[in-house]
Coordinates of C-alpha atoms and ligand atoms in Angstrom, one line a residue:
Chain A
X1 CA 0.0 0.0 0.0
X2 CA 2.8 2.4 0.8
X3 CA 4.3 1.8 -2.6
X4 CA 1.3 3.2 -4.4
X5 CA 1.5 6.3 -2.3
X6 CA 4.8 7.3 -3.7
X7 CA 5.0 11.0 -4.3
X8 CA 5.8 10.6 -8.0
X9 CA 2.5 8.9 -8.8
X10 CA 0.5 11.0 -11.1
X11 CA -2.9 12.2 -10.1
X12 CA -5.9 10.5 -11.7
X13 CA -9.1 12.4 -11.9
X14 CA -11.7 11.3 -9.4
X15 CA -14.1 11.0 -12.4
X16 CA -12.1 8.3 -14.2
X17 CA -13.9 5.0 -13.5
X18 CA -12.2 1.7 -14.2
X19 CA -14.3 -1.2 -15.6
X20 CA -14.3 -3.0 -12.2
X21 CA -15.8 -0.1 -10.4
X22 CA -18.4 0.3 -13.2
X23 CA -19.5 -3.3 -12.8
X24 CA -19.7 -2.9 -9.1
X25 CA -21.9 0.1 -9.4
X26 CA -24.2 -1.6 -11.9
X27 CA -24.5 -4.6 -9.6
X28 CA -25.3 -2.4 -6.7
X29 CA -28.0 -0.6 -8.6
X30 CA -29.5 -3.9 -9.7
X31 CA -29.6 -5.3 -6.1
X32 CA -31.2 -2.1 -4.9
X33 CA -33.8 -2.4 -7.6
X34 CA -34.5 -6.0 -6.7
X35 CA -35.0 -5.1 -3.0
X36 CA -37.3 -2.3 -3.8
X37 CA -39.4 -4.6 -6.0
X38 CA -39.6 -7.1 -3.2
X39 CA -40.7 -4.5 -0.8
X40 CA -43.4 -3.2 -3.2
X41 CA -44.7 -6.8 -3.7
X42 CA -44.8 -7.3 0.0
X43 CA -46.7 -4.1 0.7
X44 CA -49.2 -4.2 -2.1
X45 CA -51.5 -6.8 -0.5
X46 CA -51.4 -5.0 2.8
X47 CA -52.2 -1.8 1.1
X48 CA -55.1 -3.4 -0.9
X49 CA -56.5 -4.9 2.3
X50 CA -56.3 -1.6 4.0
X51 CA -58.1 0.2 1.2
X52 CA -60.7 -2.5 0.7
X53 CA -61.6 -2.7 4.4
X54 CA -62.0 1.1 4.7
X55 CA -64.0 1.3 1.5
X56 CA -66.4 -1.5 2.4
X57 CA -66.5 -1.0 6.1
X58 CA -66.9 2.7 6.3
X59 CA -70.6 2.9 5.2
X60 CA -71.7 0.6 8.1
X61 CA -69.4 2.2 10.6
X62 CA -70.9 4.6 13.1
X63 CA -72.4 5.2 16.4
X64 CA -75.1 2.6 15.8
X65 CA -72.5 0.0 14.9
X66 CA -70.6 0.6 18.1
X67 CA -73.6 0.7 20.4
X68 CA -76.1 -1.8 19.1
X69 CA -76.3 -5.5 18.7
X70 CA -76.8 -7.3 15.4
X71 CA -80.4 -7.6 14.4
X72 CA -81.7 -11.0 13.3
X73 CA -82.5 -11.9 9.8
X74 CA -82.0 -9.7 6.8
X75 CA -82.3 -6.4 8.6
X76 CA -79.9 -3.6 7.9
X77 CA -78.4 -1.5 10.7
X78 CA -77.4 -2.6 14.2
X79 CA -73.9 -3.3 15.2
X80 CA -71.3 -5.4 16.9
X81 CA -71.4 -4.1 20.4
X82 CA -71.8 -7.6 21.8
X83 CA -68.7 -8.6 19.9
X84 CA -66.7 -5.5 21.0
X85 CA -67.7 -6.2 24.6
X86 CA -66.8 -9.9 24.3
X87 CA -63.4 -9.1 22.7
X88 CA -62.6 -6.6 25.4
X89 CA -63.7 -9.0 28.1
X90 CA -61.7 -12.0 26.9
X91 CA -58.6 -10.1 25.7
X92 CA -58.6 -8.2 29.0
X93 CA -58.8 -11.4 31.0
X94 CA -56.1 -13.1 28.8
X95 CA -53.8 -10.0 29.4
X96 CA -54.4 -10.2 33.1
X97 CA -53.1 -13.7 33.1
X98 CA -50.4 -13.8 30.4
X99 CA -48.6 -10.5 31.1
X100 CA -47.6 -11.2 34.7
X101 CA -47.0 -14.9 34.1
X102 CA -45.0 -14.2 30.9
X103 CA -42.9 -11.4 32.4
X104 CA -42.2 -13.5 35.5
X105 CA -41.1 -16.5 33.3
X106 CA -38.9 -14.1 31.3
X107 CA -37.3 -12.8 34.6
X108 CA -36.7 -16.4 35.6
X109 CA -35.1 -17.2 32.3
X110 CA -32.8 -14.1 32.2
X111 CA -32.0 -13.6 35.9
X112 CA -32.1 -17.1 37.4
X113 CA -31.9 -19.2 34.3
X114 CA -29.4 -22.0 34.8
X115 CA -29.7 -25.7 34.3
X116 CA -32.2 -27.8 32.5
X117 CA -35.4 -26.0 33.5
X118 CA -34.4 -23.0 31.5
X119 CA -33.8 -25.1 28.4
X120 CA -37.2 -26.7 28.9
X121 CA -39.1 -23.5 29.3
X122 CA -37.4 -22.0 26.3
X123 CA -38.1 -25.0 24.2
X124 CA -41.7 -25.0 25.1
X125 CA -42.1 -21.3 24.4
X126 CA -40.6 -21.8 21.0
X127 CA -42.9 -24.7 20.3
X128 CA -46.0 -22.8 21.6
X129 CA -45.2 -19.9 19.3
X130 CA -45.6 -22.2 16.4
X131 CA -48.7 -24.2 17.5
X132 CA -51.6 -23.4 15.2
X133 CA -54.3 -21.6 17.1
X134 CA -57.0 -24.2 16.2
X135 CA -55.0 -26.7 18.2
X136 CA -55.0 -24.5 21.2
X137 CA -58.7 -24.1 20.8
X138 CA -59.1 -27.9 20.5
X139 CA -56.9 -28.4 23.6
X140 CA -59.0 -26.0 25.7
X141 CA -62.2 -27.5 24.3
X142 CA -61.2 -31.1 25.3
X143 CA -59.8 -30.0 28.6
X144 CA -62.3 -27.5 29.9
X145 CA -65.2 -26.7 27.6
X146 CA -66.7 -30.2 27.7
X147 CA -66.7 -30.0 31.5
X148 CA -67.7 -26.4 32.2
X149 CA -69.1 -25.2 28.9
X150 CA -68.4 -22.3 26.5
X151 CA -67.7 -18.8 27.8
X152 CA -65.5 -15.8 28.3
X153 CA -63.3 -17.6 30.9
X154 CA -62.3 -20.5 28.6
X155 CA -62.0 -18.1 25.6
X156 CA -59.7 -15.8 27.6
X157 CA -57.7 -18.8 28.7
X158 CA -57.2 -19.9 25.1
X159 CA -56.2 -16.4 24.1
X160 CA -53.7 -16.3 27.0
X161 CA -52.1 -19.5 25.8
X162 CA -51.6 -17.7 22.4
X163 CA -50.2 -14.6 24.1
X164 CA -47.9 -16.2 26.6
X165 CA -45.1 -17.3 24.3
X166 CA -45.1 -13.9 22.6
X167 CA -44.8 -12.1 25.9
X168 CA -42.1 -14.5 27.3
X169 CA -40.0 -14.1 24.2
X170 CA -40.2 -10.4 23.8
X171 CA -39.8 -9.8 27.5
X172 CA -36.7 -12.1 27.6
X173 CA -35.1 -10.0 24.9
X174 CA -35.9 -6.7 26.6
X175 CA -34.5 -7.9 29.9
X176 CA -31.3 -9.1 28.2
X177 CA -31.0 -5.5 26.8
X178 CA -30.5 -4.1 30.4
X179 CA -26.8 -3.6 30.6
X180 CA -24.9 -5.9 32.9
X181 CA -23.1 -3.0 34.5
X182 CA -26.4 -1.7 35.8
X183 CA -26.9 -4.9 37.7
X184 CA -23.4 -4.8 38.9
X185 CA -23.8 -1.2 40.2
X186 CA -26.9 -2.2 42.1
X187 CA -25.3 -5.4 43.6
X188 CA -22.2 -3.3 44.5
X189 CA -24.4 -1.2 46.7
X190 CA -25.6 -4.3 48.6
X191 CA -28.8 -4.9 46.8
X192 CA -30.2 -8.4 46.9
X193 CA -31.1 -10.0 43.6
X194 CA -34.8 -9.3 43.9
X195 CA -34.0 -5.7 44.8
X196 CA -31.9 -5.3 41.7
X197 CA -34.7 -6.8 39.6
X198 CA -37.4 -4.6 41.1
X199 CA -35.5 -1.4 41.3
X200 CA -33.1 -1.5 38.3
X201 CA -33.9 -4.2 35.8
X202 CA -37.7 -3.9 35.5
X203 CA -37.8 -0.1 35.4
X204 CA -35.1 0.0 32.8
X205 CA -36.9 -2.6 30.7
X206 CA -40.4 -1.3 31.3
X207 CA -41.0 0.4 28.0
X208 CA -39.8 -2.7 26.1
X209 CA -42.0 -4.9 28.3
X210 CA -45.0 -2.7 27.6
X211 CA -44.4 -2.8 23.9
X212 CA -44.2 -6.6 23.8
X213 CA -47.4 -6.9 25.8
X214 CA -49.2 -4.6 23.5
X215 CA -48.2 -6.5 20.5
X216 CA -49.4 -9.7 22.1
X217 CA -52.7 -8.0 22.9
X218 CA -53.1 -7.0 19.3
X219 CA -52.4 -10.5 18.3
X220 CA -55.0 -11.8 20.7
X221 CA -57.6 -9.3 19.6
X222 CA -57.5 -10.7 16.0
X223 CA -57.6 -14.4 17.1
X224 CA -60.5 -16.4 15.7
X225 CA -59.8 -20.1 15.6
X226 CA -59.3 -20.4 19.4
X227 CA -62.5 -18.6 20.1
X228 CA -64.5 -20.8 17.7
X229 CA -64.0 -23.7 20.1
X230 CA -64.1 -21.8 23.4
X231 CA -66.3 -18.7 23.2
X232 CA -68.5 -20.0 20.4
X233 CA -70.2 -16.7 19.7
X234 CA -73.5 -15.2 20.6
X235 CA -76.1 -12.7 19.4
X236 CA -76.5 -10.8 22.6
X237 CA -74.4 -8.9 25.1
X238 CA -73.2 -11.4 27.6
X239 CA -72.0 -10.4 31.1
X240 CA -71.6 -13.8 32.5
X241 CA -68.0 -14.8 33.0
X242 CA -68.4 -18.5 32.3
X243 CA -71.0 -20.9 31.2
X244 CA -72.6 -18.9 28.4
X245 CA -71.3 -18.6 24.9
X246 CA -70.0 -15.1 24.2
X247 CA -69.4 -13.1 21.0
X248 CA -66.1 -11.6 19.8
X249 CA -65.5 -9.2 16.9
X250 CA -63.6 -11.8 15.0
X251 CA -66.3 -14.4 15.4
X252 CA -69.0 -11.9 14.2
X253 CA -66.8 -11.0 11.2
X254 CA -66.3 -14.7 10.4
X255 CA -70.1 -15.4 10.5
X256 CA -71.2 -12.1 9.1
X257 CA -69.1 -12.5 6.0
X258 CA -70.9 -15.8 5.3
X259 CA -74.3 -14.4 5.6
X260 CA -76.1 -14.6 2.3
X261 CA -77.2 -10.9 2.2
X262 CA -75.4 -7.6 1.8
X263 CA -76.4 -6.1 5.2
X264 CA -74.7 -8.8 7.1
X265 CA -71.6 -8.7 5.0
X266 CA -71.4 -5.0 5.3
X267 CA -71.4 -5.3 9.1
X268 CA -68.6 -7.8 8.8
X269 CA -66.5 -5.3 6.9
X270 CA -67.2 -2.7 9.5
X271 CA -66.1 -5.1 12.2
X272 CA -62.9 -5.8 10.3
X273 CA -62.4 -2.0 10.1
X274 CA -62.9 -1.6 13.8
X275 CA -60.5 -4.4 14.6
X276 CA -57.9 -3.0 12.2
X277 CA -58.1 0.4 13.7
X278 CA -57.7 -1.0 17.2
X279 CA -54.7 -3.1 16.2
X280 CA -53.2 -0.2 14.4
X281 CA -53.6 2.0 17.5
X282 CA -52.0 -0.6 19.7
X283 CA -49.1 -1.0 17.3
X284 CA -48.6 2.7 17.0
X285 CA -48.6 3.3 20.7
X286 CA -46.3 0.4 21.2
X287 CA -43.9 1.9 18.7
X288 CA -44.3 5.3 20.3
X289 CA -43.4 4.0 23.7
X290 CA -40.4 2.1 22.6
X291 CA -39.1 5.0 20.5
X292 CA -39.6 7.5 23.3
X293 CA -37.7 5.3 25.7
X294 CA -34.7 5.0 23.4
X295 CA -33.8 8.7 23.8
Chain B
X1 CA -17.2 -2.4 65.7
X2 CA -14.2 -2.3 68.0
X3 CA -13.7 -5.5 69.8
X4 CA -11.9 -5.2 73.1
X5 CA -10.6 -8.7 72.8
X6 CA -10.6 -9.7 69.2
X7 CA -9.6 -13.3 69.7
X8 CA -12.5 -14.1 72.1
X9 CA -14.9 -12.1 70.1
X10 CA -14.0 -14.1 67.1
X11 CA -14.6 -17.3 68.9
X12 CA -17.9 -16.2 70.2
X13 CA -19.3 -15.3 66.8
X14 CA -20.6 -18.1 64.6
X15 CA -19.2 -18.6 61.2
X16 CA -15.9 -16.9 61.9
X17 CA -12.8 -18.8 61.4
X18 CA -9.8 -18.0 63.4
X19 CA -7.3 -16.7 61.0
X20 CA -4.2 -18.5 60.3
X21 CA -1.2 -16.3 60.9
X22 CA 1.3 -17.0 58.2
X23 CA 5.0 -17.0 59.0
X24 CA 6.8 -13.8 58.4
X25 CA 8.7 -13.8 55.2
X26 CA 6.8 -16.6 53.5
X27 CA 4.3 -14.2 51.9
X28 CA 5.3 -11.2 50.0
X29 CA 3.8 -8.8 52.5
X30 CA 5.2 -5.7 53.9
X31 CA 5.6 -6.3 57.6
X32 CA 4.7 -2.9 59.0
X33 CA 1.0 -2.7 58.2
X34 CA -0.7 -1.5 61.3
X35 CA -4.4 -1.9 61.6
X36 CA -5.7 -3.9 58.6
X37 CA -9.0 -3.8 56.8
X38 CA -8.3 -6.8 54.8
X39 CA -6.1 -9.8 55.4
X40 CA -6.0 -11.7 52.2
X41 CA -4.6 -15.2 52.7
X42 CA -3.6 -17.7 50.1
X43 CA -6.4 -16.8 47.7
X44 CA -6.7 -18.7 44.5
X45 CA -9.4 -17.7 42.0
X46 CA -10.7 -19.8 39.2
X47 CA -13.0 -19.0 36.3
X48 CA -14.7 -22.2 35.1
X49 CA -11.9 -24.3 36.5
X50 CA -9.0 -22.3 35.0
X51 CA -6.7 -20.8 37.6
X52 CA -6.7 -17.0 37.1
X53 CA -4.7 -15.9 40.2
X54 CA -2.6 -18.0 42.5
X55 CA -1.8 -17.8 46.2
X56 CA -2.3 -14.2 46.8
X57 CA -1.6 -13.0 50.4
X58 CA -1.5 -9.4 51.5
X59 CA -2.7 -7.1 54.3
X60 CA -4.4 -4.0 53.3
X61 CA -4.1 -1.2 55.8
X62 CA -6.9 0.7 57.3
X63 CA -7.5 4.3 56.2
X64 CA -4.9 4.3 53.5
X65 CA -4.8 4.1 49.7
X66 CA -3.5 0.8 48.3
X67 CA -2.8 0.6 44.6
X68 CA -2.9 -2.7 42.6
X69 CA -0.7 -2.5 39.5
X70 CA 0.5 -4.9 36.9
X71 CA 0.2 -5.9 33.3
X72 CA -3.2 -6.7 31.7
X73 CA -4.6 -10.0 32.7
X74 CA -2.6 -10.4 35.9
X75 CA -5.7 -10.5 38.0
X76 CA -6.0 -7.1 39.5
X77 CA -9.7 -6.8 38.9
X78 CA -10.2 -10.4 39.9
X79 CA -8.6 -9.8 43.3
X80 CA -10.5 -6.5 43.7
X81 CA -13.8 -8.3 43.0
X82 CA -12.9 -10.9 45.6
X83 CA -12.7 -8.2 48.3
X84 CA -16.5 -7.5 48.2
X85 CA -17.6 -10.8 46.8
X86 CA -18.6 -9.4 43.4
X87 CA -17.0 -12.5 41.9
X88 CA -20.1 -14.3 43.2
X89 CA -22.0 -12.8 40.4
X90 CA -19.8 -14.2 37.7
X91 CA -20.8 -17.6 36.5
X92 CA -18.2 -20.2 37.1
X93 CA -16.0 -18.1 39.3
X94 CA -14.7 -19.7 42.5
X95 CA -12.5 -18.4 45.3
X96 CA -10.4 -20.4 47.6
X97 CA -8.4 -19.2 50.6
X98 CA -9.7 -16.6 53.0
X99 CA -10.2 -12.9 53.1
X100 CA -10.6 -11.4 56.5
X101 CA -12.3 -8.1 56.8
X102 CA -11.6 -6.7 60.2
X103 CA -10.9 -10.3 61.3
X104 CA -14.1 -11.8 59.8
X105 CA -13.8 -14.2 56.9
X106 CA -16.1 -12.7 54.2
X107 CA -16.2 -16.1 52.5
X108 CA -17.5 -17.9 55.6
X109 CA -20.8 -19.7 54.6
X110 CA -22.9 -17.6 57.0
X111 CA -21.8 -14.3 55.7
X112 CA -24.3 -12.6 53.5
X113 CA -22.6 -11.2 50.4
X114 CA -25.1 -8.3 50.1
X115 CA -24.1 -7.2 53.6
X116 CA -20.4 -7.4 52.5
X117 CA -21.1 -5.2 49.5
X118 CA -23.0 -2.7 51.5
X119 CA -20.0 -2.1 53.7
X120 CA -17.4 -2.3 51.0
X121 CA -18.4 0.0 48.2
X122 CA -17.2 -0.3 44.6
X123 CA -16.6 2.1 41.7
X124 CA -16.3 0.5 38.3
X125 CA -14.0 1.2 35.4
X126 CA -16.8 2.5 33.2
X127 CA -19.1 5.1 34.9
X128 CA -22.4 3.3 35.3
X129 CA -24.9 5.7 36.8
X130 CA -28.6 4.5 36.8
X131 CA -30.9 6.1 34.2
X132 CA -32.6 8.0 37.0
X133 CA -32.1 11.4 38.5
X134 CA -28.8 12.5 40.1
X135 CA -30.6 12.6 43.5
X136 CA -32.1 9.2 43.1
X137 CA -28.7 7.8 42.0
X138 CA -27.1 8.9 45.3
X139 CA -30.2 8.0 47.3
X140 CA -30.3 4.5 45.8
X141 CA -28.1 2.8 48.3
X142 CA -29.6 4.4 51.4
X143 CA -33.1 3.7 50.2
X144 CA -32.1 0.1 49.6
X145 CA -31.2 -0.3 53.2
X146 CA -34.1 1.7 54.6
X147 CA -31.9 4.7 55.6
X148 CA -34.6 7.2 54.7
X149 CA -34.2 9.6 57.6
X150 CA -32.2 12.7 56.7
X151 CA -31.9 11.5 53.1
X152 CA -31.5 15.0 51.7
X153 CA -28.5 15.7 54.0
X154 CA -27.0 12.4 53.2
X155 CA -27.2 13.0 49.5
X156 CA -25.7 16.4 49.8
X157 CA -22.9 15.2 52.0
X158 CA -22.1 12.4 49.6
X159 CA -22.1 14.7 46.6
X160 CA -19.9 17.2 48.5
X161 CA -17.5 14.4 49.4
X162 CA -17.4 13.4 45.7
X163 CA -16.6 17.1 44.9
X164 CA -19.7 17.2 42.7
X165 CA -22.1 19.2 44.7
X166 CA -21.4 22.6 43.3
X167 CA -21.8 21.4 39.7
X168 CA -25.1 19.6 40.3
X169 CA -26.8 21.3 43.2
X170 CA -29.2 23.1 40.9
X171 CA -30.1 20.1 38.8
X172 CA -30.5 17.3 41.2
X173 CA -33.6 16.1 39.3
X174 CA -31.8 15.8 36.0
X175 CA -30.9 12.4 34.7
X176 CA -27.5 11.1 35.9
X177 CA -26.8 10.2 32.3
X178 CA -26.9 13.8 31.3
X179 CA -23.6 14.5 33.0
X180 CA -20.2 14.3 31.4
X181 CA -18.1 11.2 31.8
X182 CA -16.0 12.6 34.6
X183 CA -19.0 13.9 36.4
X184 CA -20.7 10.5 36.0
X185 CA -17.8 8.8 37.6
X186 CA -17.9 11.3 40.5
X187 CA -21.6 10.6 40.8
X188 CA -20.8 6.9 41.0
X189 CA -18.3 7.7 43.8
X190 CA -21.0 9.8 45.6
X191 CA -23.4 6.9 45.2
X192 CA -20.9 4.5 46.8
X193 CA -20.0 7.1 49.5
X194 CA -23.6 7.7 50.4
X195 CA -23.8 4.4 52.2
X196 CA -20.8 5.4 54.3
X197 CA -18.9 2.3 53.5
X198 CA -15.8 1.4 55.3
X199 CA -13.8 0.6 52.2
X200 CA -14.1 1.8 48.6
X201 CA -12.8 -0.4 45.8
X202 CA -12.0 1.4 42.6
X203 CA -11.2 -0.5 39.3
X204 CA -9.4 1.9 37.0
X205 CA -11.8 4.7 38.0
X206 CA -10.1 7.2 35.8
X207 CA -9.3 5.2 32.7
X208 CA -12.2 6.6 30.7
X209 CA -11.5 10.2 31.8
X210 CA -9.5 13.1 30.5
X211 CA -6.5 14.4 32.5
X212 CA -8.4 17.1 34.3
X213 CA -11.2 14.8 35.5
X214 CA -8.5 12.3 36.4
X215 CA -6.8 14.8 38.6
X216 CA -10.1 15.7 40.1
X217 CA -10.7 12.0 41.0
X218 CA -7.2 11.7 42.5
X219 CA -7.8 14.8 44.6
X220 CA -11.0 13.2 45.7
X221 CA -9.2 10.1 46.7
X222 CA -6.7 12.0 48.8
X223 CA -9.6 13.8 50.6
X224 CA -11.4 10.5 51.2
X225 CA -8.3 8.9 52.5
X226 CA -8.4 8.4 56.3
X227 CA -12.2 8.5 56.1
X228 CA -12.3 5.4 54.1
X229 CA -9.8 2.7 53.2
X230 CA -9.3 2.8 49.4
X231 CA -8.1 0.0 47.1
X232 CA -7.5 1.2 43.6
X233 CA -6.6 -0.7 40.4
X234 CA -4.7 1.4 38.0
X235 CA -2.6 1.1 34.8
X236 CA -1.2 4.5 35.3
X237 CA 2.1 4.4 37.2
X238 CA 2.1 8.1 37.9
X239 CA -1.3 7.8 39.4
X240 CA -0.3 5.0 41.7
X241 CA 2.8 7.0 42.7
X242 CA 0.8 10.1 43.2
X243 CA -2.1 8.8 45.3
X244 CA -1.3 5.6 47.0
X245 CA 0.4 4.8 50.2
X246 CA 1.1 1.2 49.3
X247 CA 1.5 -0.6 46.1
X248 CA 1.1 -4.2 45.2
X249 CA 2.7 -5.3 41.9
X250 CA 1.2 -8.4 40.2
X251 CA 2.5 -10.2 37.1
X252 CA 1.4 -13.0 34.8
X253 CA 3.3 -16.1 35.3
X254 CA 3.6 -18.2 32.2
X255 CA 4.3 -21.7 33.3
X256 CA 3.5 -24.6 31.0
X257 CA 1.6 -22.2 28.7
X258 CA -0.9 -21.4 31.4
X259 CA -1.3 -17.8 32.4
X260 CA -1.7 -17.3 36.1
X261 CA -1.6 -14.0 38.0
X262 CA 0.7 -13.7 40.9
X263 CA 1.6 -11.1 43.5
X264 CA 5.3 -10.2 43.0
X265 CA 5.8 -7.5 45.5
X266 CA 3.9 -5.4 48.0
X267 CA 5.4 -2.5 49.9
X268 CA 5.2 1.2 50.6
X269 CA 4.6 3.0 47.3
X270 CA 7.9 5.0 47.6
X271 CA 9.8 1.8 48.2
X272 CA 8.2 0.1 45.2
X273 CA 8.9 3.1 43.0
X274 CA 12.4 3.9 44.1
X275 CA 13.8 0.8 45.5
X276 CA 11.9 -2.2 44.2
X277 CA 13.0 -5.5 45.7
X278 CA 12.2 -7.5 42.6
X279 CA 13.7 -6.8 39.2
X280 CA 10.3 -7.6 37.5
X281 CA 8.7 -4.7 39.5
X282 CA 11.5 -2.3 38.5
X283 CA 11.3 -3.4 34.9
X284 CA 7.6 -2.8 34.8
X285 CA 7.6 0.5 36.5
X286 CA 10.4 1.9 34.4
X287 CA 8.7 0.7 31.3
X288 CA 11.2 -2.0 30.5
X289 CA 8.6 -4.7 30.8
X290 CA 8.9 -8.1 29.2
Ligands
ATP301 N1 -15.5 -13.1 33.9 C1 -14.5 -13.8 33.6 N2 -14.6 -15.0 33.1 C2 -13.6 -15.8 32.7 N3 -12.3 -15.4 32.9 C3 -12.1 -14.2 33.4 C4 -13.1 -13.4 33.8 N4 -12.6 -12.2 34.3 C5 -11.3 -12.4 34.2 N5 -10.9 -13.6 33.7 C6 -9.6 -14.1 33.5 O1 -8.8 -13.9 34.7 C7 -7.6 -13.4 34.4 C8 -7.3 -12.1 35.1 O2 -8.3 -11.1 34.7 P1 -8.5 -9.7 35.3 O3 -9.6 -9.1 34.6 O4 -8.6 -9.8 36.8 O5 -7.1 -9.0 34.9 P2 -6.7 -7.5 35.1 O6 -5.4 -7.5 35.8 O7 -7.8 -6.7 35.8 O8 -6.5 -7.0 33.7 P3 -6.7 -5.6 33.0 O9 -5.6 -4.7 33.5 O10 -6.7 -5.8 31.6 O11 -8.1 -5.1 33.5 C9 -7.5 -13.2 32.9 O12 -6.7 -14.3 32.4 C10 -8.9 -13.3 32.4 O13 -9.0 -13.9 31.2
MG302 MG1 -9.1 -5.1 35.1

């Protein structure tokens, strides 16, 4: 290298381009084009769905949709309030179970995890992430529904089984992001392990933990197959916690879309729109929380 | 914590081993250490079975500044972490031998490592304040141990002792991370000092700092001297010469291809720097190492 830097070397204009560089530039342009095309292909269906859902769902969306139950038969109007309530009911219950359990499991994995139990927990979270939701529904059905019937409780339980691996995995990552020197600083002041976890690790990881939980909630809100076998669906507002089939937005969309008349289908589109907006809001606030904490 | 009769007090307390007094001249220890905070006796440290330091014995005097120097990898940080049981937090680390802190073996099974670390504060190489306010950083230790009375005074005192008060007194609620590197390190010193520990261990506390902040930290150590016993690891010979009362020189022994840290020499700093007993020490200090 030093040889080429000899002072006698004549200056080449920066604009002269050798064939090798030209080829490299062409290849770079080609790859960039390819990536762009892939991105467009990936986004097109998402975009089409978005437009279609808004276009078809908007006419039926409104105060009535959010506050009234679905009328019977071929009647226009009415809404999905029973589904909205059911979804909130079940997702809320599932969150109440899976967020604490998931975060505690992640704390165990990260802070105490040694030996075979860690491997087992991690293996099962991986497997659970990949289990098709209809299996989860079937499992809850066989285990509980046949004994105690359909209802919000078993539905929420099914949803929490879906949420749990997501929360464990995302929380684990967030806890690992807490720098080791923060733990050392706390231990160096005489903190016990649980004190370090409560006062240093969890507060530092809190925004990340919240983000993970919100994404899991979004996932549960859109879950259908599990609820088919546990909540079953209903045409009225149900306040009973267990023992009575209950509606969810996704179940209403699923059944509404198959109704042989336009009114029912239109309500299904509005339900999809509602769900989409909810999920979008959750995702956006999750992003907001995690971006704000990074400052 | 003054025992009128240390021997009988030791016997009376459970979990305390009587310490074995080694013969003079067998361990490379300066004889004239008066009151000691630490008696390190035949300490071996292993990481996952590999010996990292071998047979370290030394008495660390009370109220003075002791510097640990030596080439990279000779086990200075390892020994320092033994002194407040921070090595317990490292997977696979094991310590053999005994370390007596005011006559009590801190590795006795009944001793609670959290209690050890509360009395023996630590300042790390890289400033590591918590991502909370300056005030909360300093108050962290006291709150941990339920010392909530007079917390404001305690925080102020600690910040004054760390020579940081004037710079931060108007922004105690700002984040500790919003300070400069040197200020952050002094904040970490204040955080350690707020618990009124008996000893402060510092692992290259100035290595990430500019010369001015370094001098500020050294000044600080001189002021804290007497109040606290200080053990400092440093790569900076001048720093060791400037601040410490005693210096321990370690080296890496390369027998059979295995690198093991060993204590070569331990004496008054001026002796080490002007009249070292071992040629390896002299070679290292004068830069003719290796
Ligand atoms: N956490 C650890 N796990 C495994 N081995 C370690 C660990 N910490 C230190 N060691 C080993 O112990 C030996 C001594 O390391 P130590 O960090 O105490 O050296 P040091 O004197 O502080 O070096 P430096 O001046 O570079 O900081 C080295 O061989 C190192 O590889
Ligand atoms: Mg070190």
